[in-house]
Each structure stands twice: as structure tokens, then as C-alpha cells.
Amino acid sequence: IIYANPARSVQAPKESVRRGKTPVLFTEDLQALFGSLQPSTVVDLRDRALLGAMFYSFARVGALMKMNVRHYRSGQRAFFELAEKGGKWARIPAHHQAAEWMRAYIEAAEIGEQPDAPLWRSARGRSGELTANRLLSRDALRIVKRRCVAAGLDADISNHSLRAAGITSYLE
């Protein structure tokens, strides 16, 4: 009779995932995506600003969707204020390209004087008119997928793909 497990002190090897599950966007993919965003409507401007914010700020889509107009500060030093996990707030500098796209969207949407209103707004049907309703994370995912397919990219690209591409681009 054995009273103790002789293998108890042996640790199993850690499982290591070498390949991530997030679809990757390469430089040429990003050029195709952002190059395909020709803003002719306020919805186009919103989409370009949203995709730019995702890519340049590395923000989680949930944090972006919680933003009100006052959470984006423009000027000489533009920045995003993001409600992160655990109730923490982060102040992220805005890349000059993201700041330019944000300025164009906020001006076209005429929301600059509404500090407590949602920054990212849904659109009304085919009219292309923005509503006062906040975009949800699933709406942002639909925007990403629609814009990626229009740019000739894979339909499996997600919100997180833009965040991962931004981080990868920054580290390179």
C-alpha cells in the first residue's frame, strides 16, 4: 500500500500557444483598409475615426464604446480618456492621424458642444444620419467586418485585429 502519491511533486509542462487566435493585419492590409475609407458621409467619417482610434490607441473596443464626447480632447496635444478594466481610467495620447480623423468626424457630426453625449453613435438605416444612440461593441465589430470586406480583406478580421496590428506596428 502506498500512502502518498510519488508523482505529487512533479509538475506537468505548461501548455504554450505559439500562434494566436486573432487574425493578423499586415502593413499592406492596413494600407488597403485605410486607403479604402474615402469619407463622403458622416458615417464614413465616423468609421474612419473609429478604426483609426482602434489602431492608433491600442484601446479595447469596450473602452472606446464607453467614450462620451468629453473623453476625447483635441488641441495641440490630443488624447483619449478611456474607462479600462477594473474601473481604471487611462489617458492615451492620440496619434496625429487619429486626431485629424477624430476632428473631421466630430465637426461633421456636430457633436463638439455635447460633452456628455456618446462619441460613437449609431446611424439611422440607409439615410446615413447619425442618431443620439451609443454604438455597441457588436456594432463596432460589424463596422470593422464591413469595411474590411469592402477593402478586399478577410471577413474574419475583428476589433482585436486592429488593436493587435497597432501594438505590433508600434513595437516594430
PDB file of C-alpha atoms in Angstrom, residues 13-114:
ATOM      1  CA  PRO A  13       4.724  21.001 -18.606  1.00  0.00           C
ATOM      2  CA  LYS A  14       2.968  24.308 -19.303  1.00  0.00           C
ATOM      3  CA  GLU A  15       0.934  24.415 -22.451  1.00  0.00           C
ATOM      4  CA  SER A  16       2.265  27.114 -24.715  1.00  0.00           C
ATOM      5  CA  VAL A  17       0.340  28.563 -27.620  1.00  0.00           C
ATOM      6  CA  ARG A  18       2.745  29.720 -30.283  1.00  0.00           C
ATOM      7  CA  ARG A  19       0.092  31.002 -32.646  1.00  0.00           C
ATOM      8  CA  GLY A  20      -2.565  33.463 -31.588  1.00  0.00           C
ATOM      9  CA  LYS A  21      -6.215  33.162 -32.476  1.00  0.00           C
ATOM     10  CA  THR A  22      -6.547  36.781 -33.560  1.00  0.00           C
ATOM     11  CA  PRO A  23      -6.395  37.234 -37.359  1.00  0.00           C
ATOM     12  CA  VAL A  24      -3.376  39.319 -38.267  1.00  0.00           C
ATOM     13  CA  LEU A  25      -3.372  42.520 -40.306  1.00  0.00           C
ATOM     14  CA  PHE A  26      -0.123  43.197 -42.128  1.00  0.00           C
ATOM     15  CA  THR A  27       1.113  46.599 -43.309  1.00  0.00           C
ATOM     16  CA  GLU A  28      -0.322  46.138 -46.802  1.00  0.00           C
ATOM     17  CA  ASP A  29      -3.684  45.112 -45.282  1.00  0.00           C
ATOM     18  CA  LEU A  30      -3.758  48.266 -43.171  1.00  0.00           C
ATOM     19  CA  GLN A  31      -2.858  50.394 -46.196  1.00  0.00           C
ATOM     20  CA  ALA A  32      -5.704  48.782 -48.155  1.00  0.00           C
ATOM     21  CA  LEU A  33      -8.162  49.248 -45.282  1.00  0.00           C
ATOM     22  CA  PHE A  34      -7.377  52.880 -44.513  1.00  0.00           C
ATOM     23  CA  GLY A  35      -6.936  53.679 -48.213  1.00  0.00           C
ATOM     24  CA  SER A  36     -10.439  52.367 -48.942  1.00  0.00           C
ATOM     25  CA  LEU A  37     -12.045  54.710 -46.405  1.00  0.00           C
ATOM     26  CA  GLN A  38     -12.975  57.631 -48.631  1.00  0.00           C
ATOM     27  CA  PRO A  39     -15.148  59.840 -46.437  1.00  0.00           C
ATOM     28  CA  SER A  40     -18.147  61.193 -48.295  1.00  0.00           C
ATOM     29  CA  THR A  41     -20.693  60.955 -45.456  1.00  0.00           C
ATOM     30  CA  VAL A  42     -20.662  61.453 -41.710  1.00  0.00           C
ATOM     31  CA  VAL A  43     -20.922  57.654 -41.320  1.00  0.00           C
ATOM     32  CA  ASP A  44     -17.750  57.252 -43.397  1.00  0.00           C
ATOM     33  CA  LEU A  45     -16.014  59.826 -41.189  1.00  0.00           C
ATOM     34  CA  ARG A  46     -17.221  58.017 -38.054  1.00  0.00           C
ATOM     35  CA  ASP A  47     -15.992  54.670 -39.328  1.00  0.00           C
ATOM     36  CA  ARG A  48     -12.582  56.051 -40.308  1.00  0.00           C
ATOM     37  CA  ALA A  49     -12.203  57.780 -36.920  1.00  0.00           C
ATOM     38  CA  LEU A  50     -13.276  54.622 -35.073  1.00  0.00           C
ATOM     39  CA  LEU A  51     -10.910  52.329 -36.977  1.00  0.00           C
ATOM     40  CA  GLY A  52      -8.121  54.867 -36.524  1.00  0.00           C
ATOM     41  CA  ALA A  53      -8.799  55.086 -32.781  1.00  0.00           C
ATOM     42  CA  MET A  54      -8.712  51.294 -32.510  1.00  0.00           C
ATOM     43  CA  PHE A  55      -5.430  51.049 -34.420  1.00  0.00           C
ATOM     44  CA  TYR A  56      -3.536  54.063 -33.082  1.00  0.00           C
ATOM     45  CA  SER A  57      -4.622  53.952 -29.421  1.00  0.00           C
ATOM     46  CA  PHE A  58      -4.448  50.146 -28.913  1.00  0.00           C
ATOM     47  CA  ALA A  59      -7.696  50.557 -26.949  1.00  0.00           C
ATOM     48  CA  ARG A  60     -10.108  47.745 -26.241  1.00  0.00           C
ATOM     49  CA  VAL A  61     -13.317  48.205 -28.169  1.00  0.00           C
ATOM     50  CA  GLY A  62     -15.329  48.168 -24.933  1.00  0.00           C
ATOM     51  CA  ALA A  63     -13.377  51.159 -23.638  1.00  0.00           C
ATOM     52  CA  LEU A  64     -13.887  53.060 -26.892  1.00  0.00           C
ATOM     53  CA  MET A  65     -17.627  52.393 -26.920  1.00  0.00           C
ATOM     54  CA  LYS A  66     -17.960  53.881 -23.411  1.00  0.00           C
ATOM     55  CA  MET A  67     -16.498  57.205 -24.548  1.00  0.00           C
ATOM     56  CA  ASN A  68     -18.523  60.380 -24.436  1.00  0.00           C
ATOM     57  CA  VAL A  69     -17.547  63.446 -26.458  1.00  0.00           C
ATOM     58  CA  ARG A  70     -15.663  64.907 -23.462  1.00  0.00           C
ATOM     59  CA  HIS A  71     -13.427  61.823 -23.330  1.00  0.00           C
ATOM     60  CA  TYR A  72     -11.645  62.956 -26.471  1.00  0.00           C
ATOM     61  CA  ARG A  73      -9.576  66.116 -26.096  1.00  0.00           C
ATOM     62  CA  SER A  74      -8.278  67.855 -29.169  1.00  0.00           C
ATOM     63  CA  GLY A  75      -5.783  70.652 -29.470  1.00  0.00           C
ATOM     64  CA  GLN A  76      -2.022  70.743 -29.630  1.00  0.00           C
ATOM     65  CA  ARG A  77      -1.905  67.534 -27.589  1.00  0.00           C
ATOM     66  CA  ALA A  78      -4.934  65.424 -28.357  1.00  0.00           C
ATOM     67  CA  PHE A  79      -5.741  62.411 -26.195  1.00  0.00           C
ATOM     68  CA  PHE A  80      -8.326  59.762 -25.396  1.00  0.00           C
ATOM     69  CA  GLU A  81      -9.633  59.162 -21.876  1.00  0.00           C
ATOM     70  CA  LEU A  82     -10.612  55.508 -21.637  1.00  0.00           C
ATOM     71  CA  ALA A  83     -12.511  53.582 -18.980  1.00  0.00           C
ATOM     72  CA  GLU A  84     -10.421  50.432 -18.733  1.00  0.00           C
ATOM     73  CA  LYS A  85     -10.991  47.153 -16.926  1.00  0.00           C
ATOM     74  CA  GLY A  86     -11.245  47.265 -13.166  1.00  0.00           C
ATOM     75  CA  GLY A  87     -12.697  50.785 -13.088  1.00  0.00           C
ATOM     76  CA  LYS A  88      -9.382  52.380 -14.041  1.00  0.00           C
ATOM     77  CA  TRP A  89      -9.104  55.392 -16.346  1.00  0.00           C
ATOM     78  CA  ALA A  90      -6.305  55.758 -18.860  1.00  0.00           C
ATOM     79  CA  ARG A  91      -5.260  58.898 -20.700  1.00  0.00           C
ATOM     80  CA  ILE A  92      -3.796  57.900 -24.062  1.00  0.00           C
ATOM     81  CA  PRO A  93      -2.128  60.402 -26.414  1.00  0.00           C
ATOM     82  CA  ALA A  94      -3.792  60.486 -29.823  1.00  0.00           C
ATOM     83  CA  HIS A  95      -1.589  59.860 -32.838  1.00  0.00           C
ATOM     84  CA  HIS A  96      -1.666  62.853 -35.189  1.00  0.00           C
ATOM     85  CA  GLN A  97      -3.507  60.843 -37.873  1.00  0.00           C
ATOM     86  CA  ALA A  98      -6.146  59.643 -35.404  1.00  0.00           C
ATOM     87  CA  ALA A  99      -6.520  63.213 -34.105  1.00  0.00           C
ATOM     88  CA  GLU A 100      -7.101  64.527 -37.631  1.00  0.00           C
ATOM     89  CA  TRP A 101      -9.731  61.862 -38.315  1.00  0.00           C
ATOM     90  CA  MET A 102     -11.405  62.493 -34.944  1.00  0.00           C
ATOM     91  CA  ARG A 103     -11.579  66.243 -35.624  1.00  0.00           C
ATOM     92  CA  ALA A 104     -13.197  65.654 -39.039  1.00  0.00           C
ATOM     93  CA  TYR A 105     -15.773  63.245 -37.543  1.00  0.00           C
ATOM     94  CA  ILE A 106     -16.701  65.451 -34.587  1.00  0.00           C
ATOM     95  CA  GLU A 107     -17.091  68.515 -36.833  1.00  0.00           C
ATOM     96  CA  ALA A 108     -19.233  66.674 -39.403  1.00  0.00           C
ATOM     97  CA  ALA A 109     -21.384  65.052 -36.704  1.00  0.00           C
ATOM     98  CA  GLU A 110     -21.774  68.445 -34.984  1.00  0.00           C
ATOM     99  CA  ILE A 111     -21.301  66.911 -31.543  1.00  0.00           C
ATOM    100  CA  GLY A 112     -18.417  69.035 -30.257  1.00  0.00           C
ATOM    101  CA  GLU A 113     -20.705  71.056 -27.972  1.00  0.00           C
ATOM    102  CA  GLN A 114     -22.307  67.979 -26.388  1.00  0.00           C
TER     103      GLN A 114
END
